[in-house]
Each structure stands twice: as structure tokens, then as C-alpha cells.
PDB file of C-alpha atoms in Angstrom:
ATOM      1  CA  UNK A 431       0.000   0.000   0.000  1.00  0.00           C
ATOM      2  CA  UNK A 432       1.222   3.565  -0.668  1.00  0.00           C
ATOM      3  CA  UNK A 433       2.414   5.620   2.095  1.00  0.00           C
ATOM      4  CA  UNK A 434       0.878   9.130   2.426  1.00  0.00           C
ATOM      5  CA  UNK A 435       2.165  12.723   2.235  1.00  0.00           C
ATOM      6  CA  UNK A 436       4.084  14.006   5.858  1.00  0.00           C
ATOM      7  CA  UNK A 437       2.860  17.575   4.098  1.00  0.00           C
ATOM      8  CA  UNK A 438      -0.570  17.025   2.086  1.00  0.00           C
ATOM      9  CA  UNK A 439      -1.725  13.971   3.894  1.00  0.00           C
ATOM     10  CA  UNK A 440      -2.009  12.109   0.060  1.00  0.00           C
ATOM     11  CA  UNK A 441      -1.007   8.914  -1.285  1.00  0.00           C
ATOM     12  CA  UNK A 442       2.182   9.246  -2.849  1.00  0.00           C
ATOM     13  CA  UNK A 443       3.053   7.150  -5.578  1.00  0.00           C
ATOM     14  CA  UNK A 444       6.442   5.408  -6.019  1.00  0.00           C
ATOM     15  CA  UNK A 445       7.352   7.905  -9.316  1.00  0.00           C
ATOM     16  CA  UNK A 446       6.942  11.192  -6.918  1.00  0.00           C
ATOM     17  CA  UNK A 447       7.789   9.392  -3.468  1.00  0.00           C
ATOM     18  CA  UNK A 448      10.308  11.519  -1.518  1.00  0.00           C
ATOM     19  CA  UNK A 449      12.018   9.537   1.524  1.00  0.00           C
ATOM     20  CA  UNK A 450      13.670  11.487   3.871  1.00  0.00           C
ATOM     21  CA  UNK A 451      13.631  12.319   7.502  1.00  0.00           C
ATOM     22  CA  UNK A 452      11.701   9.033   8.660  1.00  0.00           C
ATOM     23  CA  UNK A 453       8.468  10.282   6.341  1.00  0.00           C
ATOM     24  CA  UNK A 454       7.671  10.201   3.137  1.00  0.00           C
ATOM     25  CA  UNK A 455       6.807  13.386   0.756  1.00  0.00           C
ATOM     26  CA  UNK A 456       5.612  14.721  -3.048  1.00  0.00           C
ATOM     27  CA  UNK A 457       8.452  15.997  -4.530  1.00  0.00           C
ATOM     28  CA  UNK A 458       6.815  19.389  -5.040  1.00  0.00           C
ATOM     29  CA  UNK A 459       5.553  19.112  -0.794  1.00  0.00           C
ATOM     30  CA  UNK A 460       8.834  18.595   0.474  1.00  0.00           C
ATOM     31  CA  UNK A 461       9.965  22.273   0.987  1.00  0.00           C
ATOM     32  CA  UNK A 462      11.089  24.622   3.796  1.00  0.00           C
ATOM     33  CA  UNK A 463       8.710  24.901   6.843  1.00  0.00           C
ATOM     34  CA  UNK A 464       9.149  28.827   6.360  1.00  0.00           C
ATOM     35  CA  UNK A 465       9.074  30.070   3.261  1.00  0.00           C
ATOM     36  CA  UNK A 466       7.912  26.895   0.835  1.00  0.00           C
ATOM     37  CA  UNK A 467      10.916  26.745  -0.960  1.00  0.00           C
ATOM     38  CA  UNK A 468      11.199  23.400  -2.914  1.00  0.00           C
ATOM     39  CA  UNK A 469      14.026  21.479  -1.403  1.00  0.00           C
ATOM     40  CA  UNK A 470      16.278  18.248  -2.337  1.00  0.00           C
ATOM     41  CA  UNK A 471      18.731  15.689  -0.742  1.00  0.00           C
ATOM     42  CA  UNK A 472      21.424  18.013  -1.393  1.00  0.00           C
ATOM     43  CA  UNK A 473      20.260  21.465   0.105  1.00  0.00           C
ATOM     44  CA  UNK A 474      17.489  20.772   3.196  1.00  0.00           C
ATOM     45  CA  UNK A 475      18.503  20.932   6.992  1.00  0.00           C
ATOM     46  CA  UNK A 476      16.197  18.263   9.366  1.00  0.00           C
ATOM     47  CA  UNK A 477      14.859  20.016  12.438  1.00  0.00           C
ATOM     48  CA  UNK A 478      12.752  17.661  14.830  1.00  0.00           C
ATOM     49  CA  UNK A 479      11.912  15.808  11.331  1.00  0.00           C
ATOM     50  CA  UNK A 480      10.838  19.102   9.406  1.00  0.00           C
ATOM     51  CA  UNK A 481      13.008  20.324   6.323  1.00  0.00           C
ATOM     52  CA  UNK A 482      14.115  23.548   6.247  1.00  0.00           C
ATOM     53  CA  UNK A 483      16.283  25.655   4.020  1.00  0.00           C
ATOM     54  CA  UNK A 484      19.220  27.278   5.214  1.00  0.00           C
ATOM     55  CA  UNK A 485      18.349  30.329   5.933  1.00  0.00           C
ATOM     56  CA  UNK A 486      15.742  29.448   7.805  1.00  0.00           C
ATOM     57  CA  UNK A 487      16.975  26.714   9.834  1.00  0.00           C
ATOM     58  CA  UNK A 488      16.675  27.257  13.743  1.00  0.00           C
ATOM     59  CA  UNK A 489      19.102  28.119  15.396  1.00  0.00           C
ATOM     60  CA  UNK A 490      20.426  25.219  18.184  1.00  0.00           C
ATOM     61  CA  UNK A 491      23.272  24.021  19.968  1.00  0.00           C
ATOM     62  CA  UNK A 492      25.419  21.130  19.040  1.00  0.00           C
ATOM     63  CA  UNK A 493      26.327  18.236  21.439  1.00  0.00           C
ATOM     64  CA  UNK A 494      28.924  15.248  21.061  1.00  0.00           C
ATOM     65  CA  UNK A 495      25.886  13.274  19.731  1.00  0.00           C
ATOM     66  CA  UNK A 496      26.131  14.517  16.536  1.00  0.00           C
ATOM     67  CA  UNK A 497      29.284  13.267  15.912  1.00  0.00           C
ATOM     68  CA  UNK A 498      29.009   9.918  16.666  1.00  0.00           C
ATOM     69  CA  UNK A 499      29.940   7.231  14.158  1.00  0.00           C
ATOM     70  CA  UNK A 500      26.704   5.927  13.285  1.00  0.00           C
ATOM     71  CA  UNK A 501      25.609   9.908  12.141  1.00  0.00           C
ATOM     72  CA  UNK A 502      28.792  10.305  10.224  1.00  0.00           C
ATOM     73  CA  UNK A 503      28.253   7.631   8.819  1.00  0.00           C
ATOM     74  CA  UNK A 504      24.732   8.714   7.523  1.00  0.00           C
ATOM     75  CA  UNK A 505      26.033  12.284   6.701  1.00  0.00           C
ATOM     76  CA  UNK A 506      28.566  10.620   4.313  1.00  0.00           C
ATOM     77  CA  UNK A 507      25.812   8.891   2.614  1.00  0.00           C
ATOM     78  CA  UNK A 508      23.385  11.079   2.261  1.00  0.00           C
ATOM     79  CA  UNK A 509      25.918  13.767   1.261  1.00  0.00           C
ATOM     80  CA  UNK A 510      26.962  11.044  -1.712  1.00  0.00           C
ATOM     81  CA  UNK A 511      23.315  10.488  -3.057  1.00  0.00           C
ATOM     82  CA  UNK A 512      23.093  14.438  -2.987  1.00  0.00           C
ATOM     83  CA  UNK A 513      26.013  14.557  -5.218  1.00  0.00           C
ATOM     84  CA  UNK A 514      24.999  12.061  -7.735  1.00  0.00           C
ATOM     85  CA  UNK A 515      21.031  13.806  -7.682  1.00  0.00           C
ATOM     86  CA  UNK A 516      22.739  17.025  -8.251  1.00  0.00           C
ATOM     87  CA  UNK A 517      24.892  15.943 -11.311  1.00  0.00           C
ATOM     88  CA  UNK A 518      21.980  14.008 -12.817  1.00  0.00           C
ATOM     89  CA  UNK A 519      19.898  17.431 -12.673  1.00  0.00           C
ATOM     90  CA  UNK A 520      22.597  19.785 -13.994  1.00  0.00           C
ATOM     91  CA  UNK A 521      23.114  17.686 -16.587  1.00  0.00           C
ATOM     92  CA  UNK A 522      19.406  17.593 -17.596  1.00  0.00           C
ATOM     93  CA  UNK A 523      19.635  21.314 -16.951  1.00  0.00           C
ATOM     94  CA  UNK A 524      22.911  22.083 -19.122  1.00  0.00           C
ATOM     95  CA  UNK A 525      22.233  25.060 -22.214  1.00  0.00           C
ATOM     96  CA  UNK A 526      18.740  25.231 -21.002  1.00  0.00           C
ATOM     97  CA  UNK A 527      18.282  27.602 -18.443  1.00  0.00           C
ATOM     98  CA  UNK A 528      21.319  29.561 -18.870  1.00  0.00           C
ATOM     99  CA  UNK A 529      24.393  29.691 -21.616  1.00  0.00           C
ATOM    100  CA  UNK A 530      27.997  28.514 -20.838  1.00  0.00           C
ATOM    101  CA  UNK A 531      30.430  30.382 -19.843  1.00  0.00           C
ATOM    102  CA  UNK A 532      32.141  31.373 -23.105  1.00  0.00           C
ATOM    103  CA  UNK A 533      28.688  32.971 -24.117  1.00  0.00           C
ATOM    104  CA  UNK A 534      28.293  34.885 -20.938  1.00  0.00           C
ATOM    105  CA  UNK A 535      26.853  38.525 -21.601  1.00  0.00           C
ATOM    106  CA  UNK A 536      29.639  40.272 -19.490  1.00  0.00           C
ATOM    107  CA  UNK A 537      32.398  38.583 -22.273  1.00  0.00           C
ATOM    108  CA  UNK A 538      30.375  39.065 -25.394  1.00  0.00           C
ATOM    109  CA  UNK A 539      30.287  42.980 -24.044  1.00  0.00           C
ATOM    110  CA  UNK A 540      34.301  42.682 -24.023  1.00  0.00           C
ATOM    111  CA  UNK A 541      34.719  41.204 -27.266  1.00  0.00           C
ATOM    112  CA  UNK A 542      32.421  44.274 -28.454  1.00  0.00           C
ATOM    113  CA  UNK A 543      34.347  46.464 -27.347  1.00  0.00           C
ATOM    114  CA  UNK A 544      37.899  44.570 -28.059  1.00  0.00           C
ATOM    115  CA  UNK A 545      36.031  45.128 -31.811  1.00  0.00           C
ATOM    116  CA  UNK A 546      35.772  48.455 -31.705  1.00  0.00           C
ATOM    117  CA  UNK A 547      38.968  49.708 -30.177  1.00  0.00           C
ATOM    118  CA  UNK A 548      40.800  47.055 -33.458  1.00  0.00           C
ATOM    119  CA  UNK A 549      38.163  49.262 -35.396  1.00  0.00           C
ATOM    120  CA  UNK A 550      39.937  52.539 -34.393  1.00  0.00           C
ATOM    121  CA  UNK A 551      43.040  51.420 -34.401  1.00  0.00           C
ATOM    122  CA  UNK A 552      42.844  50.011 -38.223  1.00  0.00           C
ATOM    123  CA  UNK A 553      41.740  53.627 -39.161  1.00  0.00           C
ATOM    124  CA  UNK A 554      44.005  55.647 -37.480  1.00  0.00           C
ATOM    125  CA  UNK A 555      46.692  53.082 -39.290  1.00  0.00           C
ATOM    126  CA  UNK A 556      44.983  53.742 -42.838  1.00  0.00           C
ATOM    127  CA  UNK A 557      45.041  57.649 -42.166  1.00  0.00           C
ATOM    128  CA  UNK A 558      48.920  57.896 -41.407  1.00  0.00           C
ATOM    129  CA  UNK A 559      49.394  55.615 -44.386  1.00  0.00           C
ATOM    130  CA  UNK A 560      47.445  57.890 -46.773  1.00  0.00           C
ATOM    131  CA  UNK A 561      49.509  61.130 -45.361  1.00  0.00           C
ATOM    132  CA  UNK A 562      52.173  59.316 -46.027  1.00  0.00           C
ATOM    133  CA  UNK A 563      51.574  58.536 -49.447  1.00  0.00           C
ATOM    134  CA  UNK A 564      51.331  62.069 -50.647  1.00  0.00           C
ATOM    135  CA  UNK A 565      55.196  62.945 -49.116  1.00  0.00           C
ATOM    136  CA  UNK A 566      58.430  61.363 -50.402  1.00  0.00           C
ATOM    137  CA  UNK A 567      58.416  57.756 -50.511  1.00  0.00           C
ATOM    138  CA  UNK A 568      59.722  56.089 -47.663  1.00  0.00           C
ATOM    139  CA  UNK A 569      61.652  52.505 -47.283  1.00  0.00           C
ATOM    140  CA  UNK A 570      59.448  49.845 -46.270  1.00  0.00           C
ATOM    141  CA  UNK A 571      58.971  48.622 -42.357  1.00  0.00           C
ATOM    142  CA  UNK A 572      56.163  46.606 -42.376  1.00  0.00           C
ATOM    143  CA  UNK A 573      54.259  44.348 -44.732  1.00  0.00           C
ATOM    144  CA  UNK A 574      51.158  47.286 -44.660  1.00  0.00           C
ATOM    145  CA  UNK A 575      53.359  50.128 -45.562  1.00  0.00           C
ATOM    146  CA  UNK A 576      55.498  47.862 -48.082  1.00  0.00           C
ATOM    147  CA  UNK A 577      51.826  46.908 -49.803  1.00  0.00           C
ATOM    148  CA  UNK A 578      50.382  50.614 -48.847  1.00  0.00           C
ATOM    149  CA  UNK A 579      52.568  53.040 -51.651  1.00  0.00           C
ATOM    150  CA  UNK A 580      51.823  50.678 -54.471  1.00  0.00           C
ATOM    151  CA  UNK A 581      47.854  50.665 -54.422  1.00  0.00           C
ATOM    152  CA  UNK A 582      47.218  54.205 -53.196  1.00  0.00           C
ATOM    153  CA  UNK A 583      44.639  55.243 -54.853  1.00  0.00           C
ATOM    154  CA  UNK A 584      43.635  59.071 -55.937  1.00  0.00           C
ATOM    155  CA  UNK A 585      42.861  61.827 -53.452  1.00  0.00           C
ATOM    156  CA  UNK A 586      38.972  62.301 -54.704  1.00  0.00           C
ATOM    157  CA  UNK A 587      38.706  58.246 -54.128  1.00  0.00           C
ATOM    158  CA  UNK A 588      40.341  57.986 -50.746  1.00  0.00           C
ATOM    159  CA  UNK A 589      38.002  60.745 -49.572  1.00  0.00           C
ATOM    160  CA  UNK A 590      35.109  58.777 -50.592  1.00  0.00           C
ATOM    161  CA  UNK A 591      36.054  55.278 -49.412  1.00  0.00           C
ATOM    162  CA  UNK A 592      36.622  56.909 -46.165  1.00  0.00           C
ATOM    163  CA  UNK A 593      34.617  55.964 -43.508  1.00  0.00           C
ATOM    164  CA  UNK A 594      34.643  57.740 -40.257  1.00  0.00           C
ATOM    165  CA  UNK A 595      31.986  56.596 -38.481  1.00  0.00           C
ATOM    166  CA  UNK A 596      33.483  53.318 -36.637  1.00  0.00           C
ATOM    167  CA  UNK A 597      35.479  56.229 -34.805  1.00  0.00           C
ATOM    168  CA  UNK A 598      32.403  58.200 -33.083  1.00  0.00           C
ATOM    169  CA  UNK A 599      30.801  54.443 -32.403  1.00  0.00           C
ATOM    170  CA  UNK A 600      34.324  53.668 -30.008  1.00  0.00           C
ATOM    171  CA  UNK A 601      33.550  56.641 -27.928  1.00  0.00           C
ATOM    172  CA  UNK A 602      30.444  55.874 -26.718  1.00  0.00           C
ATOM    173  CA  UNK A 603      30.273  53.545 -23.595  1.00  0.00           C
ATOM    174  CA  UNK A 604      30.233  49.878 -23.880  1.00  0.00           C
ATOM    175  CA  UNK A 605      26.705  48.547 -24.080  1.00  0.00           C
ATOM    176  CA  UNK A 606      25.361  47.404 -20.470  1.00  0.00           C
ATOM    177  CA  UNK A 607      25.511  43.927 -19.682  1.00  0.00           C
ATOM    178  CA  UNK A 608      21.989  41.983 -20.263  1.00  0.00           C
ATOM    179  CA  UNK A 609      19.985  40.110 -17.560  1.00  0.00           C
ATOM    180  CA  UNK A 610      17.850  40.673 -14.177  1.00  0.00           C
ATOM    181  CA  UNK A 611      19.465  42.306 -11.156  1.00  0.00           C
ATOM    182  CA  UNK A 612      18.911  41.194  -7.694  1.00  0.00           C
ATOM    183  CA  UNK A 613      19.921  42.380  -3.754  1.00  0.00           C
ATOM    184  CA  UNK A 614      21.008  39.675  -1.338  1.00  0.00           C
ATOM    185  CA  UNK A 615      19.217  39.327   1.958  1.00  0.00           C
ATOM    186  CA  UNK A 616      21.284  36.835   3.262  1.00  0.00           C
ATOM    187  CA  UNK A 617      24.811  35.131   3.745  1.00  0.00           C
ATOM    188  CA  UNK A 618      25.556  32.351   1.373  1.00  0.00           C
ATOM    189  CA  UNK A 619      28.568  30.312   1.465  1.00  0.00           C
ATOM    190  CA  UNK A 620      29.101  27.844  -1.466  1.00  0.00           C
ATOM    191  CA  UNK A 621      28.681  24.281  -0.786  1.00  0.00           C
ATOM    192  CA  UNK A 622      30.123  23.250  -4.501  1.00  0.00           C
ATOM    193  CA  UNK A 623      32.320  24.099  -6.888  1.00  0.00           C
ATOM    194  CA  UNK A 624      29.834  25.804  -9.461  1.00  0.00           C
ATOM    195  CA  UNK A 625      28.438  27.479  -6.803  1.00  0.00           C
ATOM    196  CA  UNK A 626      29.175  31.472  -5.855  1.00  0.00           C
ATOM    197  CA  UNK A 627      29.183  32.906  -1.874  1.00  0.00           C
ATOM    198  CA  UNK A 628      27.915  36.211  -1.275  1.00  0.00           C
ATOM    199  CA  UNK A 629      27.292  38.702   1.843  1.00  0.00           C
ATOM    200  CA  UNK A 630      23.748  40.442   3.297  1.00  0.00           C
ATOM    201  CA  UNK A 631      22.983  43.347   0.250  1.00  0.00           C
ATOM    202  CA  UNK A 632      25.596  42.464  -2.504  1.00  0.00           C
ATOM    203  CA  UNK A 633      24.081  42.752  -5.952  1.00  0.00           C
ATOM    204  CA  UNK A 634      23.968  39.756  -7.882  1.00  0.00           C
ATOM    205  CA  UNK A 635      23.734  40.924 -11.924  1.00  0.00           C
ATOM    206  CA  UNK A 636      23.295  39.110 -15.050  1.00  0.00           C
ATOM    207  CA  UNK A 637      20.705  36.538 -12.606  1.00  0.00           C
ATOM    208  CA  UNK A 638      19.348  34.159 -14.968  1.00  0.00           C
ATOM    209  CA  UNK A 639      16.447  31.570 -13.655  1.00  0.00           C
ATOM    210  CA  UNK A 640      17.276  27.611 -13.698  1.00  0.00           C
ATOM    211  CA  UNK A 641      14.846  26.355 -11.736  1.00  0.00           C
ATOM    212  CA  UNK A 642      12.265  27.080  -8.669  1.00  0.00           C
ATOM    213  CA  UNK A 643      14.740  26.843  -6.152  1.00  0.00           C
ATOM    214  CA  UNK A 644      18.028  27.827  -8.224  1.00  0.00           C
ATOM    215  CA  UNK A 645      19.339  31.034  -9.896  1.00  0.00           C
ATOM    216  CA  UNK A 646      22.893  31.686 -11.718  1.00  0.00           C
ATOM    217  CA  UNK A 647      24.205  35.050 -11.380  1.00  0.00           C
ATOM    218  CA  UNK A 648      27.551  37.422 -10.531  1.00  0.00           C
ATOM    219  CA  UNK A 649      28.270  39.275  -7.478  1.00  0.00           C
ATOM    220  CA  UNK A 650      28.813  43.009  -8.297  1.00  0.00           C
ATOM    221  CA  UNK A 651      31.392  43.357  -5.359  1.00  0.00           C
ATOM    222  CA  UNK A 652      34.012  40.059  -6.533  1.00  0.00           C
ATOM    223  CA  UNK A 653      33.575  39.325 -10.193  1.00  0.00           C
ATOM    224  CA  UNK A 654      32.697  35.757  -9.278  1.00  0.00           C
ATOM    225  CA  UNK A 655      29.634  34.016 -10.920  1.00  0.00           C
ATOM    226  CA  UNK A 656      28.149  30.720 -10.336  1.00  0.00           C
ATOM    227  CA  UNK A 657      24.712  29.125  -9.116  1.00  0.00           C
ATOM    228  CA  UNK A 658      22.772  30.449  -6.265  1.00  0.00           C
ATOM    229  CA  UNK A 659      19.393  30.072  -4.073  1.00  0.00           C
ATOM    230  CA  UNK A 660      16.801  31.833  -5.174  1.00  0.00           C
ATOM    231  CA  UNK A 661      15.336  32.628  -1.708  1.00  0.00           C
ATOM    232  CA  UNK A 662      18.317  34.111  -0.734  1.00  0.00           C
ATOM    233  CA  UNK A 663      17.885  37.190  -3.000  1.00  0.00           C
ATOM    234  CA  UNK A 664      15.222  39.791  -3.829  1.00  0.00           C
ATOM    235  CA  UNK A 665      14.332  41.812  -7.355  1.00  0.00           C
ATOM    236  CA  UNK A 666      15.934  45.369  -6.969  1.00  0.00           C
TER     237      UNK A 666
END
């Protein structure tokens, strides 16, 4: 016979069963006790057989108890079925919610801009070449200025192959990096590599949504980016 819901008091079937903390839950009912975030084997805290995020887990005082060899035991295991739950969902996850690193707004900004300063420079190289033409020749340096003197074409043409706008278009400020901004409202320290720890009220930019429970995003105040709560920040 199938067990019921610790949260909803239903009968949970075998495909949506949940088993953890001596009861057994819907995936979607086992969430924090606080504020309803969905939880999993690798992120939920047991109080008195409740789950609770981190943030809101209550506060209590460790004994020698928990460190006996039986719960270390437990921890280990429990902390290897959250790793292998946690790959198998990334992996499902992977290009959907958010892009890889190389495509990452902030570096597809700097390659802009990389563009446009090569832009400049190639001009500024074609005008000194062209002054250069119309004085005595010179001996050749480079491969450019060896090439240059031989295909210079006629004042009235240069003037109206000349294109200055690329110029104008470097001054103006790099475009502003793409994606929601968001204020932490509490501590997070990473608990994985792909992960990213932040302080109370740093900005997270560039926040992208994965899932209920998960955001990826970069702190404003160190340049890092990885995967964070979602409960743990607010919209600014």
C-alpha cells in the first residue's frame, strides 16, 4: 500500500515518493517549513523531522551526539546520493536555463568592445598611411606600408572610401551587460564548486532563472559568478 504525504496527507506514488527524515513526501511538498521553498537531498537541513532551508533553519546548539559514528556515517551517505542527484539534474539542466560560460553577456560585451577599439586602431593606421603617401616615398617597415605606396589610390577616391563613423561608435560607452538584477538578503557560502558565496545586500547581476529553487548570477562586489538560491535574493 502507498504511504501518504508528511505535508498534504495524500497517497504518494512510487514515481513522486520523496524519503527522507523518517516520512515520506511529493516531490513538489517537500519544501522549507518557512518560506515553501522546494528542497532536495542536497540542500534541506532536518529540524525535529521538518526540512528547512538554510536560511531558515533554527538556530540550536550542538552536542557530542552529533558526531558519533553511526551519524557520520549517515552524513557521508546522504551527502553522496546528494552529489549524484545534483549531477543528474545539472546535466538535464545544461544550455537550457542559462548559456555557458564562453557565451556569458559580461564577455560578449568585451569582445564588443575589443572590436571596436581594433576598429579605431585600423583607421588611425589607414590615415597615417594615406599622409604618407602624398610625401616622399619612404623605405618599407612593415608588410602594410610595403603593400600601402603601391595601391594608393587618388585623393577624390580615398576621400570617398573613407569611412569615419566606426570612430564616433568607439567613444560611446560599452553597451550594459543583459539580464535581471537582484539584492542579497542573506549570507551564502558555497557548498560546490559551481556554486558562488555572497554577503547580506551584494548585488547579484546578469541573474538568470534555472529552476524554482536555483538562480545563476555574478556578485557586483568580486567578479565571481556561479549558481545560487533563489530565496536568498530579492528583485531590486
Amino acid at each position: 500500500m502507498n504511504p501518504l504525504c508528511s505535508r498534504c496527507n495524500r497517497v504518494v506514488y512510487p514515481t513522486e515518493k520523496v524519503n527522507c527524515l523518517d516520512k515520506y513526501w511529493h516531490k513538489g511538498c517537500f519544501s522549507c517549513e518557512v518560506c515553501k521553498m522546494t528542497l532536495n537531498m542536497k540542500n534541506y537541513k532536518g529540524f525535529e523531522k521538518r526540512p528547512y532551508c538554510n536560511a531558515h533553519y533554527p538556530k540550536t546548539s550542538f552536542t557530542s551526539v552529533a558526531d558519533t559514528p553511526e551519524n557520520l556515517r549517515l552524513k557521508q551517505q546522504s551527502k553522496m546520493q546528494s552529489q549524484v542527484l545534483y549531477k543528474e539534474e545539472f546535466e538535464k539542466n545544461k544550455g537550457k536555463g542559462f548559456s555557458v560560460v564562453a557565451d556569458t553577456p559580461e564577455l560578449q560585451r568585451i569582445k564588443k568592445t575589443q572590436d571596436q577599439i581594433s576598429n579605431i586602431k585600423y583607421h588611425e593606421e589607414f590615415e597615417k598611411s594615406r599622409m604618407g603617401g602624398e610625401g616622399p616615398p619612404q623605405h618599407p617597415q612593415t608588410p602594410q606600408q610595403n603593400t600601402t605606396p603601391a595601391y594608393q589610390p587618388k585623393a577624390a577616391s580615398q576621400n570617398y572610401h573613407y569611412e569615419p563613423k566606426p570612430v564616433h561608435q568607439a567613444a560611446a560607452a560599452p553597451p550594459p551587460s543583459s539580464g535581471k538584477r537582484y539584492r542579497a538578503v542573506y549570507d551564502y557560502t558555497a557548498a560546490d564548486e559551481d556554486e558562488v558565496s555572497f554577503l547580506d545586500g551584494d548585488v547579484i547581476m546578469d541573474v538568470q532563472q534555472i529552476d524554482e529553487g536555483w538562480m545563476y548570477g555574478r556578485v557586483e562586489r568580486t567578479g565571481q559568478q556561479g549558481m545560487l538560491p533563489a530565496n536568498y535574493v530579492e528583485v531590486i
